[in-house]
Coordinates of C-alpha atoms in Angstrom, one line a residue:
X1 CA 0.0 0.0 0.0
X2 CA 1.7 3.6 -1.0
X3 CA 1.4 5.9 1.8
X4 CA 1.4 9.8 1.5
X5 CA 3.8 11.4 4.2
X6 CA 2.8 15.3 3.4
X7 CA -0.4 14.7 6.0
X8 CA -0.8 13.7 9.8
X9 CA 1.7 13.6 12.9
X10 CA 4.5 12.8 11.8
X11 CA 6.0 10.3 14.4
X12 CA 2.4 8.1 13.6
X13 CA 3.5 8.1 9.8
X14 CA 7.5 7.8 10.8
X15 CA 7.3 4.2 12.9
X16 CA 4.2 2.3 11.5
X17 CA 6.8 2.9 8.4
X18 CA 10.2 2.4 10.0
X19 CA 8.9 -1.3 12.3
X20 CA 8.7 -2.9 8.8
X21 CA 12.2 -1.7 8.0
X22 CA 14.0 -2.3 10.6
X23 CA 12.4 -5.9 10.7
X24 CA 13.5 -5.9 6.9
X25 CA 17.2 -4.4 7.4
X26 CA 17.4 -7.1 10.4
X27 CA 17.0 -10.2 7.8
X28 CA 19.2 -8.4 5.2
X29 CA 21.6 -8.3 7.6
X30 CA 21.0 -12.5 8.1
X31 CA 22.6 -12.2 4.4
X32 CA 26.1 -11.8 5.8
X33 CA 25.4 -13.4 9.4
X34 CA 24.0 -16.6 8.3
X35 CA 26.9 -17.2 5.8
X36 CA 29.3 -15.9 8.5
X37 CA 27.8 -18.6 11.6
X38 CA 27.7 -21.5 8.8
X39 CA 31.1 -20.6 7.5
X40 CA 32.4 -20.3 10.8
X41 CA 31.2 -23.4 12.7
X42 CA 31.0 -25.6 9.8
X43 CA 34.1 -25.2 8.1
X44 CA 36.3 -23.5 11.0
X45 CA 38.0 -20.1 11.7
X46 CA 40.2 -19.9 8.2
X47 CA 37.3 -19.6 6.2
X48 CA 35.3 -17.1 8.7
X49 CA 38.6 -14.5 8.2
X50 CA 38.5 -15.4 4.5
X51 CA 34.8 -14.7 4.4
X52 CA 36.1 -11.8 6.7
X53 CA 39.0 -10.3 5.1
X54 CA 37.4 -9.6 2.2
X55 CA 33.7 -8.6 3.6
X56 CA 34.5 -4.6 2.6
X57 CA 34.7 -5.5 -0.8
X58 CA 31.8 -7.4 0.0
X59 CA 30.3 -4.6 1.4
X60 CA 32.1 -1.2 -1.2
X61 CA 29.5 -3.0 -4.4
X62 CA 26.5 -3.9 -1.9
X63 CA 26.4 -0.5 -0.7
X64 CA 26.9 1.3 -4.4
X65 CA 24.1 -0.8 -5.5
X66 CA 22.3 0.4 -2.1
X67 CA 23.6 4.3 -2.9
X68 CA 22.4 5.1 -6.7
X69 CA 19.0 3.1 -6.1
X70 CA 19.0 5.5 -3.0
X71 CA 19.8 8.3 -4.6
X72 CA 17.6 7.9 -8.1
X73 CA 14.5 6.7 -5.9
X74 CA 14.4 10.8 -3.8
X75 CA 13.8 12.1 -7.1
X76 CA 10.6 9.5 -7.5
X77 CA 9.6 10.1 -3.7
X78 CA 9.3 14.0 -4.8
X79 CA 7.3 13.6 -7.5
X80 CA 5.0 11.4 -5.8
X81 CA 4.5 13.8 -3.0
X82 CA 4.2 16.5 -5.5
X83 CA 1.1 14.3 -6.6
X84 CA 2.8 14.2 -10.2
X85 CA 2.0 10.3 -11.5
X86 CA 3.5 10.9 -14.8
X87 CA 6.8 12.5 -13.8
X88 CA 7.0 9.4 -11.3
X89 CA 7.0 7.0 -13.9
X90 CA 9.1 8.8 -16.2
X91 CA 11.2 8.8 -13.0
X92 CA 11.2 4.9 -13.1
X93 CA 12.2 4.1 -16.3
X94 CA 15.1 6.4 -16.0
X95 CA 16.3 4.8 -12.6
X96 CA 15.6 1.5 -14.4
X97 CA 18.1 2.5 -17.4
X98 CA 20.7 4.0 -15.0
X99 CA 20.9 1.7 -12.3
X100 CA 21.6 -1.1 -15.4
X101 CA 24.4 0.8 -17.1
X102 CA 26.0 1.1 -13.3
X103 CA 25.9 -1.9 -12.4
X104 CA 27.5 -3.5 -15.6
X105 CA 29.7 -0.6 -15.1
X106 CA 30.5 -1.4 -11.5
X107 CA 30.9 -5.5 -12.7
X108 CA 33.1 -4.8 -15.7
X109 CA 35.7 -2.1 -12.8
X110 CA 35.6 -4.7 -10.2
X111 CA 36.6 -7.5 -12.7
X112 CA 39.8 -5.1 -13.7
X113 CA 41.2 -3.7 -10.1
X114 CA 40.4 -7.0 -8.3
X115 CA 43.6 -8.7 -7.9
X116 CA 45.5 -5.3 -6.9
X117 CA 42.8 -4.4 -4.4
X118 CA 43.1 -7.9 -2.6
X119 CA 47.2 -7.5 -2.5
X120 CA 46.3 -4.1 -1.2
X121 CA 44.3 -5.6 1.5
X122 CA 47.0 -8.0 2.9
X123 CA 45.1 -11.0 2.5
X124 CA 47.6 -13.9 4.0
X125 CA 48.4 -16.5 1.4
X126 CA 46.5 -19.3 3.3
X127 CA 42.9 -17.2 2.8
X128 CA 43.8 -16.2 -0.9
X129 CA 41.9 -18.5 -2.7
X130 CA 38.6 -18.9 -0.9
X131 CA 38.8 -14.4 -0.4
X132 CA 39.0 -13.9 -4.0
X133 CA 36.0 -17.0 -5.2
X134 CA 34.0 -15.7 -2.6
X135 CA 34.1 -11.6 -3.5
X136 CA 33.9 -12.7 -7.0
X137 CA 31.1 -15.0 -7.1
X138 CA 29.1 -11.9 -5.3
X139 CA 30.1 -9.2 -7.9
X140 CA 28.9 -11.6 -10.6
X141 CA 25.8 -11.9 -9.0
X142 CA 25.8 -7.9 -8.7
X143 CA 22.5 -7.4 -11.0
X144 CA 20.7 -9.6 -8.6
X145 CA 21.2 -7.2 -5.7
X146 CA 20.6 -3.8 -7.5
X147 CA 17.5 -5.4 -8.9
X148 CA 16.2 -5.9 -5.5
X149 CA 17.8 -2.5 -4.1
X150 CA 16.3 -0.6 -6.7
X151 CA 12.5 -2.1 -6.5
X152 CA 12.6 -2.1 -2.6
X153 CA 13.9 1.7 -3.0
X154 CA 10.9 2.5 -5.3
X155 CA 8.3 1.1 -3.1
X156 CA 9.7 2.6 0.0
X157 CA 10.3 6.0 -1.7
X158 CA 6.4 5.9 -2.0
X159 CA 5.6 5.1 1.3
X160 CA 5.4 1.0 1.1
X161 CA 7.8 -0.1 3.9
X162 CA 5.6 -3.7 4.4
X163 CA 6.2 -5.6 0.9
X164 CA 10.0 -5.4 0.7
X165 CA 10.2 -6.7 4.4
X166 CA 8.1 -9.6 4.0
X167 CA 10.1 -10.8 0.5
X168 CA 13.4 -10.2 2.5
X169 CA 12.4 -12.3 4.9
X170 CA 11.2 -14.7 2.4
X171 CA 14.6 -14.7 0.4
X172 CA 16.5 -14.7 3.8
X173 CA 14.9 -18.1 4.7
X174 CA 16.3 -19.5 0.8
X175 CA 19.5 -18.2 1.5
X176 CA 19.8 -19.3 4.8
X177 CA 18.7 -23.3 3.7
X178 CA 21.0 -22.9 0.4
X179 CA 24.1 -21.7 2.2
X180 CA 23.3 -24.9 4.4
X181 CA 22.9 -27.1 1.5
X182 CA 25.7 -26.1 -0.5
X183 CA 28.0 -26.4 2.3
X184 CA 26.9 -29.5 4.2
X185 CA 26.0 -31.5 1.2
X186 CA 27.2 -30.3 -1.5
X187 CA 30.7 -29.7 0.4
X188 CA 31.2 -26.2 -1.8
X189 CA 32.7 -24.3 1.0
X190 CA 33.2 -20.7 1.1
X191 CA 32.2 -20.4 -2.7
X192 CA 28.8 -22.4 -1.8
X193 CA 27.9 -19.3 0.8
X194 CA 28.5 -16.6 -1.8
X195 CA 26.5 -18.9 -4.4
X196 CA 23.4 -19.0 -2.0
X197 CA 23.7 -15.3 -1.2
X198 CA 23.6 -14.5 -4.8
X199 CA 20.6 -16.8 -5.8
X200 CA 18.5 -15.8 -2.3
X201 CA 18.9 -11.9 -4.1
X202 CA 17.6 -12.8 -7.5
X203 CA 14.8 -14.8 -5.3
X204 CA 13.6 -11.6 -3.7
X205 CA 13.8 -9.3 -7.0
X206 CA 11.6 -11.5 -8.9
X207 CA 9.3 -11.4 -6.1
X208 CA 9.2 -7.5 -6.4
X209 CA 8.6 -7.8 -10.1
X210 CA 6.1 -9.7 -10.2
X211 CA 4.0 -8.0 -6.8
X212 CA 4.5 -4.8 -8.8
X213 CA 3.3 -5.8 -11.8
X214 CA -0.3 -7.5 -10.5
X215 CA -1.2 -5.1 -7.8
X216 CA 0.1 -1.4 -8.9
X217 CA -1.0 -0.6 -12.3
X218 CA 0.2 3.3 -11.8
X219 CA 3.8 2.0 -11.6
X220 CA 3.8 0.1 -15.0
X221 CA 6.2 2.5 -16.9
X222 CA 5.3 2.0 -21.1
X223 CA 8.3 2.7 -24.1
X224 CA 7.0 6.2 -23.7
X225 CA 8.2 6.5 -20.0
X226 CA 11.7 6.3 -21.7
X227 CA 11.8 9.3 -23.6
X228 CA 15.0 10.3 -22.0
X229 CA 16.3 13.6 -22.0
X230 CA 19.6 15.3 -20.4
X231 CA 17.4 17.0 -17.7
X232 CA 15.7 14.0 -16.8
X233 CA 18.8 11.9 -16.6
X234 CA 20.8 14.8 -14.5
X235 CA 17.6 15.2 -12.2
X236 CA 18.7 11.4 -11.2
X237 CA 22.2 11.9 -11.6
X238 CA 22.5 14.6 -9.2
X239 CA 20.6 12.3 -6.1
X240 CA 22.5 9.8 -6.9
X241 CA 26.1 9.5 -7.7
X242 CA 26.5 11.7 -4.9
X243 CA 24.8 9.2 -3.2
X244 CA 27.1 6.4 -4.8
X245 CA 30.4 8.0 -4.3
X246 CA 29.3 8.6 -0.3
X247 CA 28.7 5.0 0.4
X248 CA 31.8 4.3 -1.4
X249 CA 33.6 6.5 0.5
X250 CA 32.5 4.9 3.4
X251 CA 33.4 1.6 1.7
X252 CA 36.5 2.7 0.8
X253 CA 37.2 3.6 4.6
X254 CA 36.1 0.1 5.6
X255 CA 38.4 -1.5 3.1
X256 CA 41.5 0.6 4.7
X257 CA 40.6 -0.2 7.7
X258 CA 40.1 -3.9 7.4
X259 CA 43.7 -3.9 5.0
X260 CA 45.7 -2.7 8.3
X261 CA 43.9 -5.6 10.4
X262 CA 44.5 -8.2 8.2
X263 CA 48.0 -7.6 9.3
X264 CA 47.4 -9.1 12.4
X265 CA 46.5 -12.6 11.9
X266 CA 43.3 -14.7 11.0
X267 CA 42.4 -14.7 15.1
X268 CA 42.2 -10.6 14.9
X269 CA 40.4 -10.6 11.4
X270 CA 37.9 -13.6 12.6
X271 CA 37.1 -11.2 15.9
X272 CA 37.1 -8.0 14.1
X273 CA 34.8 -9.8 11.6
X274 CA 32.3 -11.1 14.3
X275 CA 32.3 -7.8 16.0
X276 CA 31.3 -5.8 13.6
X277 CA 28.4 -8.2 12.6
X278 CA 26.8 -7.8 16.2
X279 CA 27.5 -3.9 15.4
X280 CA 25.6 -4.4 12.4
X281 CA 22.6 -5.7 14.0
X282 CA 22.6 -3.3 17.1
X283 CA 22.7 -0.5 14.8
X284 CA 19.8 -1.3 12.5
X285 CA 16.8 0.9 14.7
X286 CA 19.1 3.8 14.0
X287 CA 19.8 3.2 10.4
X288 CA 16.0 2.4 9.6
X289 CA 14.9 5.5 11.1
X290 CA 17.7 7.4 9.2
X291 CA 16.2 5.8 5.5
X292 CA 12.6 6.4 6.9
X293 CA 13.9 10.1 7.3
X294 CA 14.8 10.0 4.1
X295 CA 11.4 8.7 2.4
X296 CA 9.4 11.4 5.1
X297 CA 11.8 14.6 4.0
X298 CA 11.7 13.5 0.1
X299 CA 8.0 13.5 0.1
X300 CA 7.5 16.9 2.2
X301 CA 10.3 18.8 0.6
X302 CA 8.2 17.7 -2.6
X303 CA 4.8 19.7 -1.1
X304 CA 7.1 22.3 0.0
X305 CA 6.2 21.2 4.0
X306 CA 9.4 22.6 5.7
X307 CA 7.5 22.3 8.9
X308 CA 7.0 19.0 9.3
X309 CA 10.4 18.5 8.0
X310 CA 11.8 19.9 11.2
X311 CA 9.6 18.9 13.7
X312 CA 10.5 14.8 12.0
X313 CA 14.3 15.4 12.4
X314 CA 13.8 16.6 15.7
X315 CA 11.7 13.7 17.2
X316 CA 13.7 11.2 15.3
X317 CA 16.8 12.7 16.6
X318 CA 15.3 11.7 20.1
X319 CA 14.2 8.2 19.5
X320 CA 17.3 7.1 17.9
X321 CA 19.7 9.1 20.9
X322 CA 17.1 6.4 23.2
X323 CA 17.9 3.6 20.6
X324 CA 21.6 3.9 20.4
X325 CA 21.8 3.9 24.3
X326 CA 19.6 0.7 24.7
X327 CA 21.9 -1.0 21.7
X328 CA 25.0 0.0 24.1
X329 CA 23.4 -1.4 27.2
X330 CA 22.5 -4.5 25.2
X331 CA 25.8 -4.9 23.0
X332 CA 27.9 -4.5 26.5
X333 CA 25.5 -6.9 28.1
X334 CA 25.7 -9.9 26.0
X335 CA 28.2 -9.0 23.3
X336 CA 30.6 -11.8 23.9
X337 CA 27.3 -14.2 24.2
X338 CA 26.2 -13.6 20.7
X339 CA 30.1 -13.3 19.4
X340 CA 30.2 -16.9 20.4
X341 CA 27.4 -18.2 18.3
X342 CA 29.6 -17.7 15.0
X343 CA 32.4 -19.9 16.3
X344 CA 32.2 -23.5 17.8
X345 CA 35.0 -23.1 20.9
X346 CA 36.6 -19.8 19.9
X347 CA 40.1 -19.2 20.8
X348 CA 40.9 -16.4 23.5
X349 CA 42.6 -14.4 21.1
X350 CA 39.4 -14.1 18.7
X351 CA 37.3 -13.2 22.0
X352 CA 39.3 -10.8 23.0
X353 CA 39.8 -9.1 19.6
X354 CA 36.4 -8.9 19.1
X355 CA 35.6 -7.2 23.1
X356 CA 38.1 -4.8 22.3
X357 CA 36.5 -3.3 19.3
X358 CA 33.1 -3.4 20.8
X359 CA 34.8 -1.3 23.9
X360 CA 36.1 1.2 22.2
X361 CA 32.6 1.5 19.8
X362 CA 29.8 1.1 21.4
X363 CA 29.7 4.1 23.9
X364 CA 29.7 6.4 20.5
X365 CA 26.8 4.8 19.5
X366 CA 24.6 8.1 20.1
X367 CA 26.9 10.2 17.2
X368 CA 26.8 7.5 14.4
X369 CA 22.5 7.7 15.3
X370 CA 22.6 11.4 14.5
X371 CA 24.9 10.8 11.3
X372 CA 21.7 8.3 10.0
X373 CA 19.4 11.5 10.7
X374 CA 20.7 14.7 9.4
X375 CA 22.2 13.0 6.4
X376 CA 19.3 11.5 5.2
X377 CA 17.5 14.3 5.9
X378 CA 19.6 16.2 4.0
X379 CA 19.8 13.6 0.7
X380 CA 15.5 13.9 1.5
X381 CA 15.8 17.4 0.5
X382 CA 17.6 17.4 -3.0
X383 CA 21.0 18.6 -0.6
X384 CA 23.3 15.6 -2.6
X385 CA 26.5 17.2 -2.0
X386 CA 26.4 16.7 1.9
X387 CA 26.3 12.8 2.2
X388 CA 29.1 12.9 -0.2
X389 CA 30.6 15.4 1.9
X390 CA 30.2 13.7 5.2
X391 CA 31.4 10.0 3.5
X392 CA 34.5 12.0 3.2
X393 CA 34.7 13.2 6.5
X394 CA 34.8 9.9 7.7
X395 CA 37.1 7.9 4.9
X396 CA 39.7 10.6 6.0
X397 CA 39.2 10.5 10.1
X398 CA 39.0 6.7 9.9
X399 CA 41.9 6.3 7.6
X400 CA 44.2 8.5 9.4
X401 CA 43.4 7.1 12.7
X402 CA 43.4 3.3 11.4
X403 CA 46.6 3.8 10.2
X404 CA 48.9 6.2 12.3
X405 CA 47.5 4.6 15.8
X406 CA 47.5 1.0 15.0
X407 CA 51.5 1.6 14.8
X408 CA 51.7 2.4 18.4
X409 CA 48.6 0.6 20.1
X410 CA 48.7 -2.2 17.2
X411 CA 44.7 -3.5 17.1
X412 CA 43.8 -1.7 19.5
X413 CA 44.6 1.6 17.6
X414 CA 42.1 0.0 14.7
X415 CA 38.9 0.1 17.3
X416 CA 40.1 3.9 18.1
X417 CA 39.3 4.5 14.6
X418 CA 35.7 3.9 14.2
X419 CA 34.7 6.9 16.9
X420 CA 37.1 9.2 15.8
X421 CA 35.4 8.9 12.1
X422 CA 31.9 8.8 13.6
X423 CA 32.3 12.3 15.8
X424 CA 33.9 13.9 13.1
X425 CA 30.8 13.4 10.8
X426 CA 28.0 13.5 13.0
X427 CA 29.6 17.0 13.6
X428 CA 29.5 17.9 10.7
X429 CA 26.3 16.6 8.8
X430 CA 24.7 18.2 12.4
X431 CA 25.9 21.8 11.0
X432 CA 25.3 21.6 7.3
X433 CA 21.5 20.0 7.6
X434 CA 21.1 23.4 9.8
X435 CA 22.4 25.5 7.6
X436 CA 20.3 24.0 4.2
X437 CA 16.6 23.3 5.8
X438 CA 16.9 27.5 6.4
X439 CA 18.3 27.9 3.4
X440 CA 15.9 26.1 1.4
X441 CA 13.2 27.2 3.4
X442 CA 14.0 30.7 3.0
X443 CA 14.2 29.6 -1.0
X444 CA 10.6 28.0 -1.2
X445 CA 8.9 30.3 1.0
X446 CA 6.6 32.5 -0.7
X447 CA 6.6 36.0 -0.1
X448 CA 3.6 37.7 1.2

């Protein structure tokens, strides 16, 4: 059902939207944490830090595929709430065109730089093999995920948070029995986990195709929805390569970071690994709310509701500061409980890897919340250049940190490295959505 987010109290439109989200971002992250449990405790710790050391790569296409659908979907958001059913369509043909040329762009890169980028990572010899099968498998499989992205994005952009979560979970349950089947029976190994990952992400796209198709009539785009023009491609553009280039900034940062750990041995990569899975799954209230924002400030800034844009950012910025302390107390509570489910008898050195990093982490939970908020809030509004801006921020805090302090505190200086990146861009993406909601407000308002 598409929902119109320009009417009604905005925290009653903002979590009946986000529950489904965050119950959909909790099975996408089963993706990566199912592989990463079967991996670990079926075929031991060399193939969870081979799974592990090359999990940024991983992650750099997954979230570029995430980024442009992002990005191209605000501009169909706007029109929707602008109540303008033909530019919307128009809008989905062009994201359909441009989010196809990217992604065989993005393939045909990754297939070029590959080999450089794992020497560049430090991958020990004795993961080699099953880190490169494993990352390439998953960029093969690359149309499958922006598929998905990119119809998810579209129904979420016009207010449908419910259908993607329930084929996610759908598609989470194949993957989940084929990683199983190709690793127990089959006896694939790490490739068998990236195989089931990629066939579980067609699964759920074809899902979206066809639930599109039957029961929304007003988003069947015709041959005449592709008349495209320079305007109309640069009105997608502009959303989102900015978009793109911020998540793979971020992805970028990720890779550095992981690079300098995978110095340290498979025990430190398996625990860095594990911890940043529970990370992942701590932090999805925050980052649901933050693409909810998103969908809410697209549609409003499309009525020209300025109002309601501020009073959202304001009360979300509440309930995720609430969220992100309850994931601290939770994380520091039974942390080390869930790190033990992805390894049967982990050594001491994994544990303690992976407690260090959630030490140093989890009581900055509050300023990667805000970061979800105000950025999103700020892509909502058209204002592209500041996610780019604040992925930035962070490559070059976390890089410098990861870097210059893991020569004198070794691992340890890695896990400093992750606040130090997140106060530096919650800082600043606090300031510039400030600064743009007056600006733009002052732009739009009509003088009496």
């Amino acid at each position: 059902m598409l929902q119109n987010m320009t009417e009604g109290a905005s925290l009653k439109l903002i979590i009946p939207f986000t529950v489904p989200l965050l119950i959909g971002n909790v099975f996408q992250q089963l993706y990566n944490i199912a592989d990463i449990i079967i991996v670990g405790r079926t075929i031991g710790v060399n193939a969870l830090a081979a799974v592990g050391a090359v999990s940024p790569l991983f992650m750099l296409t997954m979230v570029l595929t995430i980024g442009l659908s992002n990005g191209f979907t605000v501009v169909t958001g706007q029109r929707y709430g602008a109540q303008d059913m033909q530019g919307m369509r128009r809008s989905i043909a062009t994201c359909v065109v441009l989010s196809l040329f990217f992604v065989l762009l993005i393939i045909g890169i990754m297939h070029l730089v590959i080999d450089p980028m794992l020497v560049m990572m430090n991958i020990p010899p004795e993961l080699m093999e099953d880190a490169y099968a494993y990352v390439m498998i998953i960029v093969d499989g690359l149309l499958a995920m922006m598929a998905y992205n990119l119809l998810s994005g579209i129904m979420r952009s016009l207010g449908d948070s419910k259908t993607p979560l329930y084929f996610l979970i759908i598609s989470s349950i194949v993957n989940i029995i084929l990683a199983l089947v190709f690793i127990i029976i089959f006896g694939w190994g790490v490739p068998g986990s990236a195989f089931a990952l990629v066939i579980a992400q067609a699964f759920s796209a074809v899902l979206c195709v066809i639930y599109i198709y039957k029961r929304f009539p007003q988003l069947h785009i015709h041959r005449s929805d592709f008349q495209l023009d320079w305007p109309e491609l640069w009105a997608h553009l502009r959303m989102g390569l900015p978009m793109a280039v911020q998540f793979s900034v971020l992805g970028l940062g990720i890779i550095i970071l992981q690079s300098v750990c995978n110095k340290f041995g498979s025990d430190q990569i398996a625990g860095f690994t594990t911890a940043m899975r529970v990370e992942q799954l701590a932090l999805q209230p925050m980052i649901s709310f933050g693409i909810a924002m998103a969908v809410f400030t697209a549609q409003n800034f499309g009525a020209r509701r300025f109002d309601r844009i501020r009073d959202a950012v304001h009360r979300c910025s509440l309930l995720t500061l609430a969220f992100s302390l309850f994931a601290a107390v939770v994380v520091f509570a039974f942390g080390e409980e869930v790190i033990g489910i992805f390894l049967d008898n982990p050594s001491p050195t994994v544990m303690e890897a992976a407690h260090l990093y959630i030490l140093y982490t989890v009581p900055v939970y509050f300023f990667l919340s805000q970061i979800f908020i105000y950025r999103n809030a700020c892509q909502g509004m058209g204002v592209s250049m500041i996610p780019m801006l604040s992925g930035m921020v962070e490559l070059i805090m976390r890089s410098i940190a990861a870097i210059y302090l893991s020569v004198p505190f070794g691992y340890e200086g890695i896990c400093m490295a992750e606040p130090i990146a997140w106060i530096s861009c919650a800082v600043f993406v606090f300031a510039a959505y400030h600064y743009f909601v007056r600006l733009l407000e002052k732009k739009y308002t009509p003088v009496n």
